[in-house]
Structure formats: structure tokens, C-alpha cells
Amino acid sequence: MIALKQSLEVKKVLSFLDEIKIQVVEKELDGTFLPGLDLGPDCIYIDFEKLLYPGDILHEAGHLAVTTASERKWIGTDKISKDWPTDGEEIATILWSFAAVKYLDLPLEFVFHPNGYKNDSEWLISNFSTENYIGLPFLEWIGLTLGKERAEKENKEAFPVMLKWLRD
């Protein structure tokens, strides 16, 4: 799927991930939860021949981003906690990918496609479009962004603007 790898959207995503220091490794993959994608220690593995939904790259990047720096190196190994990702991290990952798609000026459907998110893509888009940011307290707690109230107090921009993209 060389054409997919060369698409403008995928180029934007890969450039963004490079900019925020999330490593992408091209690799042949079989039997992964998301076709053509898997996570490894501090990296995302992509098999462009099997990748069905390029927006899923941002979701997987979100998993790395909301995981502590000390735990990121264990992702994809037997050393990662059995309960990783937690429910809170999963929700934060979804919201992080919303912020990323907004930052990259891509359509929300790029990430929240109809075949993902257990058929809740429309519901997520509806909530996020009305600024009902499920998971925002977690993203704020880990220092990645600010909710409206705190942003106003600190005279900074509120979510979906991010203070930083990776959790310490």
C-alpha cells in the first residue's frame, strides 16, 4: 500500500509523530488487534500493506503519549503491567487523538471512522464537537493540557490545545 504511505494525511501524521518524538518502525505484522498496527517499546509498528485505517496510527500514538515515560519502554513486552492500559488511559488516549487530529487539521472521521471505537465513533464526534471532553480531567492531571477554567486562571489556551504531547 505504497499509495497509503504517501497520502497527505499519513505524511502529516508521520511528520507529527517524528516532531513529538514517537518513533515509527515499519515492520511486517500478522494477527494484530488493529490491522497493520502494533505497539512496541517506545514505538509504533506499522505494516502499510495491512493498515486499513490510517487514523488508527494517532490512536496508537495516544497510548504511548498518555503512558508514563518509565512505562513506555515496557509496552509490547511482558514487563508492562497486566492492566495496561487502564480505563482512564484508554479514555485519555481517545481524547488525545482528538487533540492531535485537530492540531493536524484533519477531519474528525480520519481518527473516528465508522469501523472503530466499538461503533461509538459518531457519539464521540458529537460529544467532542460540543466540547464535552470525556477524559479531560485525566489529561489535565497528567500535565498535558488545561481545561477552560484553569486555562483562564493561568492565561493560557485551553484544550484541545496541548501544553505538551507526551506524559513525563
mmCIF file of C-alpha atoms in Angstrom:
data_model
loop_
_atom_site.group_PDB
_atom_site.id
_atom_site.type_symbol
_atom_site.label_atom_id
_atom_site.label_comp_id
_atom_site.label_asym_id
_atom_site.label_seq_id
_atom_site.Cartn_x
_atom_site.Cartn_y
_atom_site.Cartn_z
ATOM 1 C CA MET A 1 0.000 0.000 0.000
ATOM 2 C CA ILE A 2 2.657 2.464 -1.049
ATOM 3 C CA ALA A 3 -0.052 4.979 -2.050
ATOM 4 C CA LEU A 4 -1.380 4.973 1.515
ATOM 5 C CA LYS A 5 2.077 5.682 2.925
ATOM 6 C CA GLN A 6 2.416 8.597 0.520
ATOM 7 C CA SER A 7 -1.010 10.132 1.236
ATOM 8 C CA LEU A 8 -1.002 13.694 2.530
ATOM 9 C CA GLU A 9 -2.789 12.681 5.740
ATOM 10 C CA VAL A 10 -0.349 9.891 6.548
ATOM 11 C CA LYS A 11 2.627 12.128 5.780
ATOM 12 C CA LYS A 12 1.195 14.734 8.187
ATOM 13 C CA VAL A 13 0.730 12.122 10.905
ATOM 14 C CA LEU A 14 4.206 10.622 10.473
ATOM 15 C CA SER A 15 5.815 14.075 10.484
ATOM 16 C CA PHE A 16 3.887 14.995 13.644
ATOM 17 C CA LEU A 17 4.947 11.796 15.400
ATOM 18 C CA ASP A 18 8.558 12.454 14.478
ATOM 19 C CA GLU A 19 8.210 16.021 15.793
ATOM 20 C CA ILE A 20 6.900 14.834 19.186
ATOM 21 C CA LYS A 21 9.480 12.026 19.391
ATOM 22 C CA ILE A 22 7.245 8.991 18.876
ATOM 23 C CA GLN A 23 9.227 6.513 16.830
ATOM 24 C CA VAL A 24 7.543 4.717 13.925
ATOM 25 C CA VAL A 25 9.007 1.403 12.757
ATOM 26 C CA GLU A 26 7.897 -0.222 9.512
ATOM 27 C CA LYS A 27 7.514 -3.919 10.109
ATOM 28 C CA GLU A 28 5.554 -6.857 8.721
ATOM 29 C CA LEU A 29 2.771 -7.637 11.174
ATOM 30 C CA ASP A 30 0.360 -10.536 11.485
ATOM 31 C CA GLY A 31 -2.534 -11.120 13.854
ATOM 32 C CA THR A 32 -2.642 -7.677 15.438
ATOM 33 C CA PHE A 33 -5.698 -6.195 17.162
ATOM 34 C CA LEU A 34 -5.733 -3.296 14.681
ATOM 35 C CA PRO A 35 -4.803 -4.335 11.128
ATOM 36 C CA GLY A 36 -1.275 -3.200 10.294
ATOM 37 C CA LEU A 37 -0.537 -1.657 13.696
ATOM 38 C CA ASP A 38 1.078 -2.708 16.930
ATOM 39 C CA LEU A 39 2.911 -1.069 19.791
ATOM 40 C CA GLY A 40 6.407 -1.823 20.954
ATOM 41 C CA PRO A 41 8.812 -0.317 23.459
ATOM 42 C CA ASP A 42 8.673 3.444 22.838
ATOM 43 C CA CYS A 43 7.423 2.902 19.276
ATOM 44 C CA ILE A 44 4.584 2.161 16.907
ATOM 45 C CA TYR A 45 4.988 -0.693 14.436
ATOM 46 C CA ILE A 46 3.247 -0.124 11.100
ATOM 47 C CA ASP A 47 2.701 -2.572 8.276
ATOM 48 C CA PHE A 48 1.499 -0.292 5.487
ATOM 49 C CA GLU A 49 0.447 -3.314 3.404
ATOM 50 C CA LYS A 50 -2.122 -4.317 6.054
ATOM 51 C CA LEU A 51 -3.083 -0.941 7.527
ATOM 52 C CA LEU A 52 -6.800 -0.357 6.934
ATOM 53 C CA TYR A 53 -7.428 2.898 8.791
ATOM 54 C CA PRO A 54 -4.500 5.343 8.913
ATOM 55 C CA GLY A 55 -6.246 7.380 11.628
ATOM 56 C CA ASP A 56 -5.650 4.447 13.946
ATOM 57 C CA ILE A 57 -1.982 5.473 13.938
ATOM 58 C CA LEU A 58 -2.935 8.505 16.031
ATOM 59 C CA HIS A 59 -4.931 6.385 18.456
ATOM 60 C CA GLU A 60 -1.967 4.069 18.980
ATOM 61 C CA ALA A 61 0.324 7.087 19.386
ATOM 62 C CA GLY A 62 -2.066 8.299 22.063
ATOM 63 C CA HIS A 63 -1.470 5.112 24.029
ATOM 64 C CA LEU A 64 2.243 5.855 24.070
ATOM 65 C CA ALA A 65 1.654 9.527 24.848
ATOM 66 C CA VAL A 66 -0.508 9.039 27.940
ATOM 67 C CA THR A 67 1.666 6.284 29.406
ATOM 68 C CA THR A 68 4.380 7.377 31.817
ATOM 69 C CA ALA A 69 7.848 7.710 30.307
ATOM 70 C CA SER A 70 9.137 4.991 32.620
ATOM 71 C CA GLU A 71 6.450 2.548 31.451
ATOM 72 C CA ARG A 72 6.629 3.359 27.711
ATOM 73 C CA LYS A 73 9.811 1.309 27.385
ATOM 74 C CA TRP A 74 7.885 -1.794 28.562
ATOM 75 C CA ILE A 75 4.985 -1.530 26.099
ATOM 76 C CA GLY A 76 4.793 -4.636 23.965
ATOM 77 C CA THR A 77 6.840 -6.681 26.429
ATOM 78 C CA ASP A 78 5.898 -8.976 29.286
ATOM 79 C CA LYS A 79 7.165 -6.319 31.713
ATOM 80 C CA ILE A 80 4.227 -3.963 31.100
ATOM 81 C CA SER A 81 1.526 -4.079 33.764
ATOM 82 C CA LYS A 82 -1.225 -6.613 33.077
ATOM 83 C CA ASP A 83 -3.869 -3.869 33.425
ATOM 84 C CA TRP A 84 -2.212 -1.566 30.873
ATOM 85 C CA PRO A 85 -3.814 0.466 29.501
ATOM 86 C CA THR A 86 -6.134 1.343 32.350
ATOM 87 C CA ASP A 87 -9.654 2.533 31.585
ATOM 88 C CA GLY A 88 -8.533 6.088 32.364
ATOM 89 C CA GLU A 89 -5.610 5.797 29.963
ATOM 90 C CA GLU A 90 -7.894 4.404 27.255
ATOM 91 C CA ILE A 91 -10.288 7.333 27.584
ATOM 92 C CA ALA A 92 -7.358 9.773 27.664
ATOM 93 C CA THR A 93 -5.957 8.121 24.524
ATOM 94 C CA ILE A 94 -9.204 8.771 22.681
ATOM 95 C CA LEU A 95 -9.233 12.419 23.736
ATOM 96 C CA TRP A 96 -5.502 12.797 22.964
ATOM 97 C CA SER A 97 -6.140 11.545 19.430
ATOM 98 C CA PHE A 98 -8.944 14.124 19.114
ATOM 99 C CA ALA A 99 -6.474 16.884 20.070
ATOM 100 C CA ALA A 100 -3.953 15.511 17.574
ATOM 101 C CA VAL A 101 -6.426 15.376 14.697
ATOM 102 C CA LYS A 102 -7.498 18.969 15.472
ATOM 103 C CA TYR A 103 -3.835 20.074 15.657
ATOM 104 C CA LEU A 104 -3.152 18.433 12.287
ATOM 105 C CA ASP A 105 -6.294 19.993 10.797
ATOM 106 C CA LEU A 106 -7.657 16.654 9.631
ATOM 107 C CA PRO A 107 -11.329 15.653 9.642
ATOM 108 C CA LEU A 108 -12.519 14.006 12.846
ATOM 109 C CA GLU A 109 -13.602 10.982 10.802
ATOM 110 C CA PHE A 110 -9.935 10.360 9.984
ATOM 111 C CA VAL A 111 -9.498 9.010 13.513
ATOM 112 C CA PHE A 112 -13.101 8.346 14.498
ATOM 113 C CA HIS A 113 -14.033 6.228 11.489
ATOM 114 C CA PRO A 114 -17.268 4.185 11.456
ATOM 115 C CA ASN A 115 -15.422 0.875 11.896
ATOM 116 C CA GLY A 116 -13.716 1.830 15.133
ATOM 117 C CA TYR A 117 -14.438 2.599 18.749
ATOM 118 C CA LYS A 118 -16.999 -0.187 19.203
ATOM 119 C CA ASN A 119 -19.459 1.645 16.927
ATOM 120 C CA ASP A 120 -19.296 4.773 19.115
ATOM 121 C CA SER A 121 -17.472 6.990 16.608
ATOM 122 C CA GLU A 122 -20.485 9.199 15.921
ATOM 123 C CA TRP A 123 -21.152 9.527 19.646
ATOM 124 C CA LEU A 124 -17.534 10.551 20.302
ATOM 125 C CA ILE A 125 -17.565 13.077 17.454
ATOM 126 C CA SER A 126 -20.855 14.506 18.740
ATOM 127 C CA ASN A 127 -19.505 14.862 22.287
ATOM 128 C CA PHE A 128 -16.182 16.371 21.252
ATOM 129 C CA SER A 129 -17.851 18.731 18.762
ATOM 130 C CA THR A 130 -19.950 20.151 21.603
ATOM 131 C CA GLU A 131 -16.875 20.423 23.864
ATOM 132 C CA ASN A 132 -17.972 17.548 26.082
ATOM 133 C CA TYR A 133 -14.430 16.293 26.534
ATOM 134 C CA ILE A 134 -14.698 12.911 28.195
ATOM 135 C CA GLY A 135 -11.302 12.208 29.775
ATOM 136 C CA LEU A 136 -10.187 15.824 30.072
ATOM 137 C CA PRO A 137 -9.598 15.682 33.860
ATOM 138 C CA PHE A 138 -7.119 12.835 33.323
ATOM 139 C CA LEU A 139 -5.229 14.686 30.558
ATOM 140 C CA GLU A 140 -5.114 17.767 32.759
ATOM 141 C CA TRP A 141 -3.988 15.743 35.808
ATOM 142 C CA ILE A 142 -1.041 14.253 33.887
ATOM 143 C CA GLY A 143 0.002 17.719 32.726
ATOM 144 C CA LEU A 144 -0.709 17.511 29.001
ATOM 145 C CA THR A 145 -3.379 20.208 28.712
ATOM 146 C CA LEU A 146 -5.635 22.600 30.605
ATOM 147 C CA GLY A 147 -9.396 22.685 30.961
ATOM 148 C CA LYS A 148 -11.164 26.006 30.316
ATOM 149 C CA GLU A 149 -11.348 27.130 33.944
ATOM 150 C CA ARG A 150 -7.695 26.522 34.730
ATOM 151 C CA ALA A 151 -6.568 27.875 31.353
ATOM 152 C CA GLU A 152 -8.405 31.148 32.055
ATOM 153 C CA LYS A 153 -6.821 31.429 35.512
ATOM 154 C CA GLU A 154 -3.361 30.807 34.064
ATOM 155 C CA ASN A 155 -3.993 32.945 30.962
ATOM 156 C CA LYS A 156 -3.208 30.017 28.653
ATOM 157 C CA GLU A 157 -5.044 28.259 25.870
ATOM 158 C CA ALA A 158 -7.479 25.516 26.828
ATOM 159 C CA PHE A 159 -7.933 22.053 25.389
ATOM 160 C CA PRO A 160 -7.773 20.965 22.574
ATOM 161 C CA VAL A 161 -4.534 22.949 22.643
ATOM 162 C CA MET A 162 -1.923 20.794 24.338
ATOM 163 C CA LEU A 163 0.802 22.027 26.681
ATOM 164 C CA LYS A 164 2.878 19.039 25.630
ATOM 165 C CA TRP A 165 2.183 15.809 23.804
ATOM 166 C CA LEU A 166 3.969 13.203 25.943
ATOM 167 C CA ARG A 167 3.478 12.364 29.596
ATOM 168 C CA ASP A 168 6.563 12.555 31.773
#
